[in-house]
C-alpha cells in the first residue's frame, strides 16, 4: 500500500543479458566466499539492524566503563584516580557516547530490523542508502573515539557550550573530533530518517492502513520525522563551531561580536527533540510487549498513537527550559515553563494507557514484561522530576546539580534502556532463532533494577543538598560522602547486571543446541512479524501478507465470541509462513555504501591535520558515488548475496512495491467466525 502508486521502471529483467555484464568492481559482490564479506556489503535491513545493535552494545561498554571511572573517582572526597582534565573528558565522552552511539543506534537497530517486518515489506525503500547510513554511523562513532588516541576526548560536556568549546578554552583537538564525528553520524541519522519515512509511507503490505500499523511502527515514524528536522539544526551549529575552531570565524566569540547563546539555542532546539527521539522507540516497543503478556489488546491504541504524534510536535516548543539560568529573561522563562508543563500530558496519556492495558489482564511476568513494567515505573519517576524542572524557580536551584543527573538517567536509562532490554529478550528468538534463558533474564531484571536505583536515586538527594554535576571531586563533611558511596556501589551492581545480560547471550546460544527451536511465535504474540519463521528468513514474507485489522496475526489465531470468550481458530502451523522464498526478488549487496561512508572520516582527519587528506577523502567519496551510480541495478541470481537461493532478477530501482506477487488473502485465515470446532482458550476482557 503506497501514498503514490510508483510506476515500476521498465528495466529489462536482470537475466544476465549482455547489456548488464558488469566490469570487476562494478559488479555486485554476490556469493562472496568469506562470511564476513556478506556482512560488509549487505543491504539487508535485518543484517543492518543487527549491526546497529552490535555496534551500540560495543559503544555501551565504552560509555559504561567511562561511567564506572566517574563513579570510582567520586567514591570518596578528594579522589585522585582521575585528574580534573581527564575527568572532564571522561564525563563528556560518556554522555556523548551514551546518547549518540548507544541509545540512538539501539533505536535504529529495532527500527531497521522490525519496522519493515511489521508493515509486511521485504526491505526498506533504499537498501544501499540504508547500508550507507549504518556505515556512516559507525565511521562517525569510531572517528570520535579515536580522539582518545590523539590527544584526548572532548572536555566541554556532552553539549559543549560556547565559548568554552572555542580554541581559547579548549585548544586541543578533542572538541574537533566530537564536532566532526557527530556531523558524520548526523549524515547517518538524516539519510536513515528519509529512508524509513518513505518505507513506512510507501511499502506497507495490502490492507495495512496507517491506523492498522503496530504502535512501534508509528513511534518509529514520529522518531524519524524528529530526526529529519532536529539533526540539521545540530549540524548547522556544528558547522559554525567548525568554522570558529578550524577557520578562525567568530560566531560564538563575544569579543568579535559573536554570541554564545546562539550555540545554546541551536543545541537545545535539536537537544530536546533529541530526548524524545531516544525514548519514543522504547515507548513503541513496550506498547508491543504489554498486550502480549497481559493477553489483552493495547488500551486506547489511537490515544497512544496521537499522544506520540503530539509529543513529536510539542517537543519543539520547550527547548529553552535548559536555559532558565542562561539569562533569557522572564517572558521566555514563563513561556517555556508552561510549554514544558503541557508536554507532560501526552506522556502521561501513555503511562495511563499502559497501566490500563495491564489492568484486568492475565499477566505473564516474563523478562520482557518485567523490563516493560520497569520502564513504566522508572520513567514515571524521571518524568515527575522533569515536571519539577519546569517550575523555573525550583529549576534555578536544581540546575547543574546531581538532581538533573538523576533526572535524565531515570528517563534515559530507566526509560529507554529498560524498554530496549525488554525488547532484546522479546525479539531475540525472532532475530537469532533461540530464546534467551528466562530464569537468567528475570534475575537480570531484578539486579539491574537494584543497581540502577542505588546508582541514581541518591543523586536526587545529593543534588538538592547542592552537589554540582561535573565536579571531579568534593570535600568531605558536606553530607555528600555516604550517598556517593551508595551511588558508586550501585553503579558496579549495574555494570554486573549488564555483564549478566551479555553472559545470558552466550550461555543461551550454547544451551540452544540441545533445546527445540522456539518456532515462529514463542510468545503467542499479536503482530504479523511473528508469523515469519525464526530467525526471519532473508525474504521476510512469501507471500506478502494482506492485513485486515490491527493485531492481524492474533486474530488469525483467535476469535472473540459474542460473550467475550477467546477461542483458538487456527493452529500456529496453519497461520505461520513456511515458504522457501523461491523466486522472491531481493536487492543485491554492494561495495559502495561502506566505501562512501568511510571516506568521510578521512576528510575529517584532513580538516584537523592537513587539507591534503581532505582531497584524498574527497576522491574516495567521488569514486564511491560513481561506482554506486554505475553498478548494475542488481546481480541476476544474487539475492541479498548471503546464503539463500537465486531470485527472480528484477532490478533494485523498480522493485520493492510490496504485495506484488503471491499476497495471501487474510480472510482465508483470519479470525472470522468461531466455527464449532474452534477450541475455547479463555474469556477476554
Ligand atoms: C551505565 C550506567 C551509567 C552510570 C553509572 C552513569 C553515571 C553518570 C554520572 C555519574 C554522570 C555525571 C558526571 C558528572 O556530571 O560529573 C553521568 C553523566 C551523564 N550520563 Fe550517565 N551513566 C550511566 C548510563 C548512562 C546512559 C545509559 C545514558 C544515556 C543516554 C547516560 C547519559 C549521560 C549524560 C548525557 C551525562 C551528562 C554528561 C555531561 O555532563 O556532559 N548515562 N552519567
Ligand atoms: Cu529538554
XYZ file of C-alpha atoms and ligand atoms in Angstrom:
729
model
C 0.000 0.000 0.000
C 1.566 3.358 -1.003
C 0.623 7.049 -0.852
C 1.695 7.369 -4.508
C 1.473 4.364 -6.897
C 5.055 4.228 -8.265
C 5.231 3.064 -11.895
C 7.955 0.411 -11.792
C 10.846 1.405 -14.031
C 10.650 -0.579 -17.256
C 14.020 -2.156 -16.606
C 14.836 -5.254 -18.650
C 14.923 -8.370 -16.418
C 18.433 -8.721 -14.895
C 18.808 -12.088 -16.518
C 22.499 -11.735 -17.169
C 21.838 -10.434 -20.680
C 24.967 -8.885 -22.231
C 23.667 -5.323 -21.598
C 24.380 -5.795 -17.917
C 27.689 -7.637 -17.897
C 29.394 -5.540 -15.171
C 33.174 -4.978 -15.035
C 35.028 -6.140 -11.869
C 34.317 -3.641 -9.067
C 31.164 -2.541 -10.851
C 29.678 -5.987 -10.360
C 27.622 -6.698 -7.266
C 29.511 -8.716 -4.621
C 27.112 -11.663 -4.587
C 28.120 -15.027 -3.149
C 31.375 -13.893 -1.501
C 33.330 -16.877 -0.092
C 34.017 -15.342 3.295
C 31.067 -14.910 5.643
C 32.339 -11.511 6.915
C 32.053 -10.125 3.369
C 28.341 -10.922 3.363
C 28.067 -8.544 6.353
C 30.394 -5.888 4.943
C 28.469 -5.437 1.681
C 24.969 -6.380 2.860
C 21.958 -4.192 2.124
C 19.552 -6.444 4.059
C 17.615 -4.355 6.607
C 17.735 -7.228 9.113
C 21.508 -7.545 8.991
C 21.864 -3.774 9.136
C 19.620 -3.820 12.210
C 21.784 -6.477 13.858
C 24.928 -4.476 13.059
C 23.435 -1.289 14.587
C 22.646 -3.293 17.726
C 26.073 -4.913 17.919
C 27.888 -1.605 17.411
C 25.668 0.063 20.029
C 26.473 -2.651 22.593
C 30.184 -2.150 21.806
C 29.871 1.620 22.436
C 27.738 0.901 25.540
C 30.655 -0.996 27.033
C 32.922 2.020 26.355
C 30.376 4.503 27.763
C 29.720 2.176 30.703
C 33.428 1.939 31.575
C 33.613 5.734 31.478
C 30.649 5.849 33.881
C 32.408 3.435 36.264
C 35.525 5.616 36.138
C 33.403 8.636 37.084
C 31.822 6.754 39.966
C 35.161 5.348 41.146
C 36.601 8.883 41.189
C 33.641 10.116 43.259
C 33.671 7.131 45.681
C 35.213 9.330 48.356
C 36.071 13.006 48.865
C 39.290 14.252 47.270
C 39.556 11.226 44.939
C 42.821 11.015 42.964
C 42.023 8.384 40.340
C 41.415 10.981 37.628
C 42.795 14.493 37.173
C 40.349 17.342 36.658
C 41.178 17.494 32.926
C 40.759 13.743 32.416
C 37.536 13.761 34.437
C 36.145 16.469 32.116
C 36.975 14.324 29.123
C 35.507 11.167 30.692
C 32.055 12.594 31.533
C 31.879 14.444 28.208
C 32.667 11.324 26.226
C 30.410 9.227 28.475
C 27.406 11.438 27.837
C 28.158 11.827 24.127
C 28.742 8.104 23.637
C 25.615 7.054 25.523
C 23.354 9.494 23.705
C 24.660 9.375 20.098
C 26.380 5.980 19.918
C 24.208 3.833 22.208
C 20.594 4.922 22.755
C 20.070 6.374 19.251
C 21.554 3.380 17.371
C 19.696 0.821 19.528
C 16.529 2.610 18.425
C 17.820 2.443 14.833
C 18.571 -1.288 15.278
C 14.973 -2.094 16.191
C 13.580 0.313 13.573
C 15.682 -1.266 10.837
C 15.042 -4.872 11.814
C 11.438 -4.656 12.937
C 9.589 -1.903 11.125
C 9.761 -3.444 7.589
C 8.543 -6.726 9.104
C 5.708 -5.015 10.957
C 4.418 -3.364 7.756
C 4.778 -6.557 5.714
C 7.631 -5.329 3.478
C 10.643 -7.178 2.131
C 13.128 -4.430 2.865
C 13.366 -0.663 3.242
C 12.832 1.675 0.276
C 16.535 2.387 -0.357
C 18.626 -0.605 0.772
C 22.021 0.755 -0.338
C 21.369 4.076 1.367
C 20.396 2.075 4.438
C 23.780 0.361 4.405
C 25.441 3.749 3.858
C 23.612 5.148 6.906
C 24.861 2.353 9.126
C 28.463 2.652 7.970
C 28.323 6.458 8.400
C 27.144 5.996 11.994
C 29.960 3.535 12.661
C 32.560 5.685 10.872
C 31.472 8.775 12.837
C 31.438 6.862 16.145
C 34.869 5.283 15.664
C 36.317 8.598 14.468
C 35.015 10.253 17.646
C 36.516 7.542 19.870
C 39.937 7.848 18.169
C 40.234 11.225 19.904
C 41.344 9.204 22.948
C 44.372 8.065 20.880
C 45.232 11.514 19.518
C 45.395 13.879 22.465
C 42.245 13.136 24.458
C 38.475 13.396 24.212
C 36.258 16.455 24.120
C 36.040 18.067 27.555
C 33.268 20.648 27.388
C 30.330 18.434 28.455
C 28.099 16.451 26.050
C 26.608 19.735 24.811
C 29.926 21.568 24.577
C 28.707 25.077 25.320
C 30.451 28.034 23.684
C 32.711 29.893 24.403
C 34.188 27.007 26.436
C 34.218 24.908 23.247
C 36.255 27.522 21.375
C 40.012 27.228 20.744
C 40.784 29.714 23.528
C 39.444 27.490 26.317
C 39.755 24.136 24.509
C 42.906 24.327 22.377
C 43.254 20.520 21.979
C 41.526 18.643 19.110
C 39.122 16.718 21.363
C 36.239 19.015 20.507
C 37.058 18.854 16.761
C 36.720 15.066 16.961
C 33.407 15.498 18.842
C 32.187 18.021 16.304
C 33.198 16.272 13.086
C 32.409 12.784 14.393
C 28.844 13.842 15.209
C 28.483 15.620 11.846
C 29.337 12.283 10.160
C 26.964 10.360 12.465
C 24.362 13.021 11.645
C 24.547 12.062 7.964
C 23.603 8.542 9.065
C 20.575 9.761 11.023
C 19.358 12.035 8.245
C 19.645 9.520 5.397
C 18.218 6.851 7.677
C 15.240 9.054 8.559
C 14.364 9.725 4.914
C 14.685 6.025 4.111
C 12.462 4.822 6.933
C 9.817 7.516 6.408
C 9.494 6.577 2.712
C 9.373 2.901 3.696
C 6.518 3.371 6.189
C 4.545 5.624 3.856
C 5.123 3.600 0.703
C 5.884 -0.015 1.372
C 3.065 -1.215 3.609
C 1.511 -4.514 2.566
C -2.054 -4.665 1.214
C -4.634 -3.625 3.803
C -2.074 -2.082 6.182
C -3.687 1.344 6.562
C -1.857 3.828 8.748
C -4.156 3.092 11.683
C -3.631 -0.638 11.331
C 0.099 -0.208 11.825
C 1.590 -1.548 15.081
C 2.477 1.161 17.613
C 6.226 0.560 17.299
C 6.000 1.422 13.601
C 4.101 4.599 14.479
C 6.692 5.615 17.058
C 9.408 4.843 14.505
C 7.697 7.173 12.022
C 7.447 10.008 14.577
C 11.083 9.403 15.620
C 12.301 9.620 12.022
C 10.445 12.912 11.497
C 12.059 14.256 14.685
C 15.447 13.190 13.323
C 14.678 14.702 9.928
C 14.169 18.159 11.444
C 16.421 18.015 14.535
C 19.691 16.725 13.080
C 20.067 19.572 10.537
C 19.820 22.120 13.398
C 22.677 20.425 15.249
C 24.689 20.037 12.052
C 24.350 23.766 11.290
C 25.534 24.643 14.788
C 28.448 22.226 14.421
C 29.483 23.761 11.106
C 29.528 27.171 12.818
C 31.670 25.695 15.594
C 33.956 24.074 12.987
C 34.389 27.441 11.229
C 35.184 29.050 14.577
C 37.699 26.356 15.578
C 39.353 25.486 12.257
C 38.863 28.590 10.105
C 39.018 31.405 12.692
C 35.409 32.557 12.393
C 33.740 34.197 15.406
C 30.133 33.002 15.517
C 30.371 32.321 19.264
C 33.236 34.633 20.146
C 31.842 37.547 22.186
C 34.902 39.766 21.703
C 34.298 39.722 17.960
C 30.547 40.231 18.126
C 29.668 36.538 18.296
C 27.014 35.171 20.698
C 27.451 32.044 22.850
C 23.694 31.901 23.448
C 23.308 31.172 19.718
C 25.005 27.817 20.376
C 22.801 27.102 23.411
C 19.622 27.845 21.466
C 20.662 25.842 18.421
C 21.909 22.934 20.539
C 18.673 22.658 22.548
C 16.359 23.252 19.570
C 17.978 19.968 18.477
C 18.597 18.666 22.019
C 15.088 18.445 23.382
C 13.542 16.709 20.367
C 16.647 14.530 20.714
C 15.496 13.220 24.094
C 12.126 12.292 22.586
C 13.635 10.508 19.646
C 15.613 8.488 22.184
C 12.587 7.476 24.244
C 9.824 7.054 21.603
C 11.230 3.798 20.107
C 11.286 2.296 23.623
C 7.705 3.518 24.181
C 6.763 1.769 20.935
C 8.466 -1.481 21.945
C 6.776 -1.533 25.346
C 3.427 -0.971 23.613
C 4.175 -4.154 21.624
C 5.150 -6.255 24.651
C 2.477 -5.320 27.223
C -0.543 -6.646 25.242
C 1.255 -9.939 24.560
C 1.944 -10.603 28.256
C -1.328 -9.113 29.537
C -3.132 -11.127 26.842
C -5.264 -8.112 26.103
C -5.236 -5.676 23.190
C -3.425 -2.392 24.000
C -5.765 0.047 25.778
C -6.506 3.128 23.703
C -4.469 2.373 20.559
C -5.297 5.655 18.848
C -4.682 7.642 22.036
C -1.199 6.191 22.288
C -0.574 6.935 18.620
C -1.878 10.513 18.836
C -0.018 11.224 22.093
C 3.165 10.107 20.297
C 2.384 12.451 17.411
C 1.586 15.239 19.913
C 4.965 14.724 21.580
C 6.512 14.884 18.099
C 5.104 18.398 17.688
C 5.168 19.761 21.249
C 8.787 18.616 21.653
C 9.833 21.601 19.505
C 8.390 24.155 21.873
C 10.255 23.508 25.119
C 13.978 23.792 24.337
C 14.710 26.862 26.467
C 13.830 25.027 29.680
C 17.504 24.022 29.504
C 18.369 27.740 29.642
C 16.310 29.028 32.573
C 19.573 30.229 34.170
C 21.159 31.498 30.929
C 19.664 34.959 31.273
C 16.914 34.572 28.673
C 14.522 36.857 30.553
C 11.229 36.370 32.440
C 8.929 36.186 29.394
C 10.894 33.356 27.811
C 11.247 31.603 31.160
C 7.498 31.779 31.792
C 6.601 30.677 28.282
C 8.927 27.691 28.322
C 7.828 26.740 31.831
C 4.250 26.459 30.585
C 5.095 24.556 27.419
C 7.215 22.169 29.477
C 4.335 21.502 31.867
C 1.989 20.891 28.910
C 4.255 18.271 27.364
C 3.828 16.127 30.474
C 0.227 15.490 29.337
C 0.798 13.310 26.244
C 3.455 11.383 28.155
C 1.005 10.878 30.996
C -1.556 9.555 28.499
C 0.842 6.777 27.528
C 1.518 5.763 31.112
C -2.225 5.678 31.783
C -2.854 3.539 28.682
C -0.130 1.077 29.589
C -1.465 0.761 33.122
C -4.986 0.265 31.765
C -3.663 -2.436 29.426
C -2.282 -4.311 32.429
C -5.478 -3.774 34.404
C -7.601 -6.934 34.407
C -5.182 -8.755 32.128
C -3.802 -12.278 32.540
C -0.327 -11.073 33.393
C 2.670 -13.217 32.488
C 5.768 -11.883 34.240
C 8.297 -12.914 31.648
C 11.562 -10.961 31.430
C 10.217 -8.746 28.558
C 7.188 -7.952 30.750
C 9.317 -7.180 33.814
C 11.538 -4.783 31.851
C 8.435 -3.158 30.327
C 6.989 -2.556 33.784
C 10.475 -1.342 34.753
C 10.243 1.304 32.013
C 6.779 2.432 33.134
C 7.803 2.836 36.792
C 11.309 4.246 36.337
C 10.273 6.601 33.542
C 7.410 7.878 35.695
C 9.924 8.786 38.414
C 12.095 10.561 35.830
C 9.033 12.254 34.345
C 7.949 13.590 37.731
C 11.375 15.111 38.464
C 11.134 16.563 34.943
C 7.935 18.340 35.922
C 9.759 19.846 38.922
C 12.309 21.299 36.481
C 9.547 23.079 34.579
C 8.943 25.237 37.643
C 11.615 27.824 36.902
C 12.379 28.947 40.477
C 12.896 25.310 41.539
C 14.979 24.668 38.427
C 17.249 27.561 39.363
C 18.106 25.522 42.463
C 18.339 22.188 40.648
C 20.208 23.336 37.510
C 23.659 21.773 37.024
C 23.318 19.655 40.179
C 23.115 15.903 40.636
C 19.315 16.258 40.757
C 19.486 16.862 36.992
C 21.887 13.935 36.501
C 19.411 11.728 38.376
C 16.505 13.018 36.240
C 17.959 12.255 32.833
C 19.304 8.858 33.882
C 15.816 7.900 35.121
C 14.301 8.834 31.758
C 17.187 7.649 29.529
C 18.384 4.540 31.361
C 15.280 3.759 33.454
C 13.104 4.633 30.449
C 14.793 3.973 27.116
C 17.277 1.343 28.242
C 14.845 -0.745 30.290
C 12.499 -0.722 27.287
C 15.306 -1.863 24.979
C 16.352 -4.598 27.430
C 12.799 -5.940 27.400
C 12.746 -5.843 23.602
C 16.111 -7.670 23.389
C 14.586 -10.529 25.401
C 11.325 -10.359 23.418
C 12.704 -10.259 19.859
C 15.891 -12.316 20.406
C 14.259 -15.588 19.185
C 12.900 -13.821 16.081
C 16.298 -12.350 15.198
C 18.666 -15.162 16.209
C 16.438 -18.259 16.360
C 16.933 -19.065 20.066
C 15.372 -17.818 23.299
C 17.469 -16.128 25.975
C 17.291 -18.023 29.258
C 14.229 -16.774 31.136
C 15.435 -17.555 34.670
C 18.652 -15.610 33.999
C 16.561 -12.945 32.306
C 14.374 -12.353 35.343
C 17.390 -12.263 37.663
C 18.998 -9.882 35.192
C 15.999 -7.572 35.563
C 15.973 -7.509 39.369
C 19.753 -6.983 39.636
C 19.588 -4.185 37.024
C 16.642 -2.557 38.821
C 18.511 -2.679 42.147
C 21.794 -1.395 40.680
C 20.011 1.322 38.730
C 18.110 2.723 41.719
C 21.099 2.507 44.047
C 23.130 4.492 41.486
C 20.694 7.228 40.577
C 18.076 7.587 43.366
C 20.590 9.050 45.880
C 21.634 11.589 43.245
C 18.291 13.369 43.812
C 19.348 13.891 47.443
C 22.918 14.890 46.547
C 21.591 17.413 44.057
C 19.113 19.013 46.433
C 21.899 19.139 49.020
C 23.793 21.222 46.477
C 26.294 18.835 44.925
C 27.103 20.165 41.456
C 27.485 17.928 38.497
C 30.735 17.846 36.517
C 32.976 18.346 39.537
C 35.860 15.885 39.609
C 35.948 15.826 43.413
C 34.358 17.263 46.545
C 35.332 17.977 50.135
C 34.334 15.670 52.972
C 31.853 16.669 55.646
C 29.251 18.279 53.344
C 26.915 15.315 53.613
C 27.962 14.056 50.186
C 30.233 11.232 51.410
C 27.700 8.487 52.266
C 25.412 8.874 49.274
C 28.338 8.991 46.839
C 29.486 5.631 48.168
C 25.972 4.234 47.659
C 25.921 5.583 44.080
C 29.260 4.012 43.285
C 28.254 0.620 44.722
C 25.064 0.859 42.694
C 26.998 1.646 39.516
C 29.090 -1.510 39.895
C 25.971 -3.618 40.557
C 24.507 -2.070 37.395
C 27.656 -2.998 35.483
C 27.341 -6.553 36.836
C 23.760 -6.735 35.552
C 24.933 -5.683 32.087
C 27.584 -8.428 32.227
C 24.799 -10.856 33.193
C 22.911 -9.937 30.023
C 25.978 -10.499 27.840
C 26.605 -13.804 29.645
C 22.997 -14.836 29.009
C 23.503 -14.290 25.248
C 26.403 -16.753 25.053
C 25.021 -19.176 27.641
C 21.645 -19.425 25.834
C 23.336 -19.806 22.443
C 25.222 -22.845 23.712
C 22.160 -24.213 25.501
C 20.029 -23.739 22.378
C 21.895 -26.533 20.657
C 20.201 -29.020 22.977
C 16.792 -27.328 23.037
C 13.954 -27.435 20.473
C 13.891 -24.273 18.269
C 11.481 -21.595 19.538
C 9.429 -21.602 16.325
C 7.892 -18.511 14.732
C 5.721 -17.441 17.695
C 7.262 -18.370 21.057
C 5.309 -15.703 23.000
C 1.890 -16.201 21.320
C 2.144 -12.644 20.005
C -0.194 -10.353 18.074
C 1.538 -8.718 15.120
C 2.489 -10.145 11.715
C 6.266 -10.239 12.220
C 5.612 -13.292 14.411
C 4.201 -15.300 11.539
C 7.595 -15.432 9.824
C 9.953 -18.280 10.745
C 12.590 -17.640 13.470
C 15.165 -16.401 12.619
C 13.387 -14.334 9.978
C 14.392 -15.557 6.504
C 16.110 -13.240 4.102
C 12.954 -12.599 2.080
C 10.806 -11.826 5.166
C 7.459 -12.824 3.706
C 6.409 -15.163 0.944
C 3.664 -14.456 0.144
C 3.329 -10.839 1.241
C 0.524 -10.805 3.830
C -2.723 -8.928 3.434
C -3.876 -7.241 6.608
C -7.491 -6.685 7.584
C -7.167 -5.343 11.104
C -4.912 -4.266 13.967
C -3.159 -7.246 15.618
C -3.775 -9.185 12.367
C -1.723 -12.211 13.425
C -3.579 -12.568 16.735
C -6.954 -12.645 15.013
C -5.700 -15.239 12.563
C -5.132 -17.446 15.610
C -8.023 -16.439 17.895
C -11.555 -15.127 17.621
C -13.570 -13.267 20.228
C -17.024 -14.761 20.612
C -20.084 -12.601 21.367
C -19.852 -13.427 25.049
C -16.240 -12.349 25.181
C -14.739 -15.788 25.085
C -11.478 -16.117 23.243
C -11.383 -19.207 21.059
C -8.477 -20.554 19.108
C -9.486 -20.917 15.482
C -6.221 -21.817 13.797
C -3.079 -23.582 14.910
C 0.254 -21.874 14.520
C 1.086 -24.397 11.799
C -1.857 -23.079 9.789
C -1.145 -19.368 10.143
C 2.651 -19.179 10.154
C 4.614 -18.796 6.930
C 6.676 -21.735 5.706
C 7.818 -20.895 2.197
C 11.376 -21.118 0.880
C 11.277 -17.738 -0.821
C 11.927 -19.286 -4.215
C 11.689 -16.597 -6.909
C 11.418 -13.719 -4.459
C 13.453 -10.771 -5.628
C 15.803 -9.087 -3.148
C 18.170 -6.147 -3.589
C 21.777 -7.195 -4.152
C 24.755 -6.369 -1.949
C 27.041 -3.502 -2.915
C 30.613 -2.373 -2.279
C 29.943 1.347 -2.434
C 27.939 2.259 0.688
C 30.775 1.311 3.060
C 33.423 2.935 0.853
C 31.432 6.164 0.581
C 30.843 6.208 4.346
C 34.452 5.672 5.359
C 35.663 8.424 3.026
C 34.082 10.901 5.462
C 36.459 10.327 8.431
C 39.381 10.727 6.006
C 38.027 14.165 5.120
C 37.521 14.896 8.842
C 41.116 13.978 9.746
C 42.132 16.239 6.873
C 40.181 19.160 8.334
C 42.035 18.712 11.637
C 45.559 17.878 10.438
C 46.188 18.518 6.693
C 43.790 19.555 3.941
C 45.619 17.129 1.614
C 43.806 14.362 3.354
C 40.515 16.087 2.520
C 41.488 15.752 -1.105
C 42.111 12.033 -0.672
C 38.848 11.562 1.158
C 37.023 13.625 -1.454
C 38.463 11.464 -4.192
C 37.416 8.252 -2.488
C 33.927 9.661 -1.992
C 33.669 10.676 -5.658
C 34.760 7.238 -6.857
C 32.273 5.636 -4.499
C 29.418 7.792 -5.740
C 30.239 6.963 -9.370
C 30.639 3.280 -8.548
C 27.281 3.375 -6.802
C 25.623 5.080 -9.755
C 27.214 2.878 -12.398
C 26.903 -0.550 -10.800
C 24.110 -2.709 -12.269
C 20.693 -2.402 -10.613
C 21.196 -5.871 -9.299
C 23.065 -9.094 -9.911
C 20.886 -11.761 -11.511
C 20.604 -14.728 -9.129
C 22.333 -12.605 -6.487
C 19.620 -12.115 -3.921
C 20.879 -10.387 -0.803
C 24.101 -12.218 -1.548
C 24.005 -14.256 1.587
C 23.136 -17.850 1.958
C 19.805 -18.106 0.096
C 18.816 -19.231 -3.435
C 18.614 -17.210 -6.703
C 15.829 -14.620 -7.193
C 13.604 -13.511 -9.998
C 16.105 -10.942 -11.232
C 14.063 -7.760 -11.043
C 16.129 -4.512 -10.793
C 16.500 -2.805 -7.371
C 15.120 0.516 -8.613
C 11.883 -0.918 -9.969
C 11.164 -3.185 -7.151
C 10.017 -3.478 -3.619
C 6.490 -2.438 -4.302
C 5.024 -4.789 -1.775
C 2.121 -7.107 -2.258
C 3.021 -7.507 -5.915
C 3.152 -11.248 -6.038
C 1.571 -14.074 -4.139
C -0.009 -11.966 -1.430
C -2.158 -14.088 0.814
C -5.737 -13.019 1.355
C -6.381 -12.642 5.062
C -9.928 -13.873 5.165
C -8.750 -17.371 4.458
C -7.029 -17.469 7.795
C -8.017 -14.504 9.955
C -10.490 -14.866 12.812
C -13.852 -14.629 11.079
C -16.410 -16.743 12.811
C -15.518 -19.088 15.671
C -16.752 -22.352 13.999
C -17.995 -25.305 16.057
C -14.563 -26.877 16.014
C -12.908 -23.774 17.395
C -11.205 -24.714 20.681
C -12.079 -22.295 23.577
C -8.914 -20.944 25.187
C -10.016 -18.199 27.557
C -12.562 -15.464 28.171
C -11.319 -11.974 27.194
C -11.771 -8.545 28.846
C 25.603 2.514 32.815
C 25.314 3.190 33.833
C 25.568 4.670 33.963
C 26.174 5.303 35.001
C 26.726 4.681 36.229
C 26.202 6.734 34.676
C 26.749 7.694 35.513
C 26.842 9.037 35.183
C 27.351 10.071 36.059
C 27.846 9.864 37.449
C 27.313 11.246 35.393
C 27.655 12.645 35.912
C 29.046 13.052 35.637
C 29.256 14.453 36.158
O 28.415 15.329 35.997
O 30.324 14.693 36.690
C 26.774 10.955 34.105
C 26.582 11.891 33.152
C 25.866 11.646 32.022
N 25.313 10.433 31.649
Fe 25.472 8.697 32.558
N 25.594 6.942 33.476
C 25.184 5.700 33.011
C 24.496 5.430 31.892
C 24.067 6.414 31.054
C 23.178 6.173 29.960
C 22.554 4.842 29.532
C 22.978 7.366 29.374
C 22.068 7.553 28.186
C 21.952 8.374 27.388
C 23.793 8.366 30.081
C 23.916 9.696 29.775
C 24.641 10.639 30.478
C 24.792 12.038 30.092
C 24.223 12.690 28.868
C 25.567 12.646 31.064
C 25.978 14.129 31.137
C 27.422 14.261 30.767
C 27.789 15.707 30.894
O 27.626 16.287 31.955
O 28.235 16.244 29.900
N 24.429 7.759 31.119
N 26.489 9.605 33.999
Cu 14.608 19.392 27.404
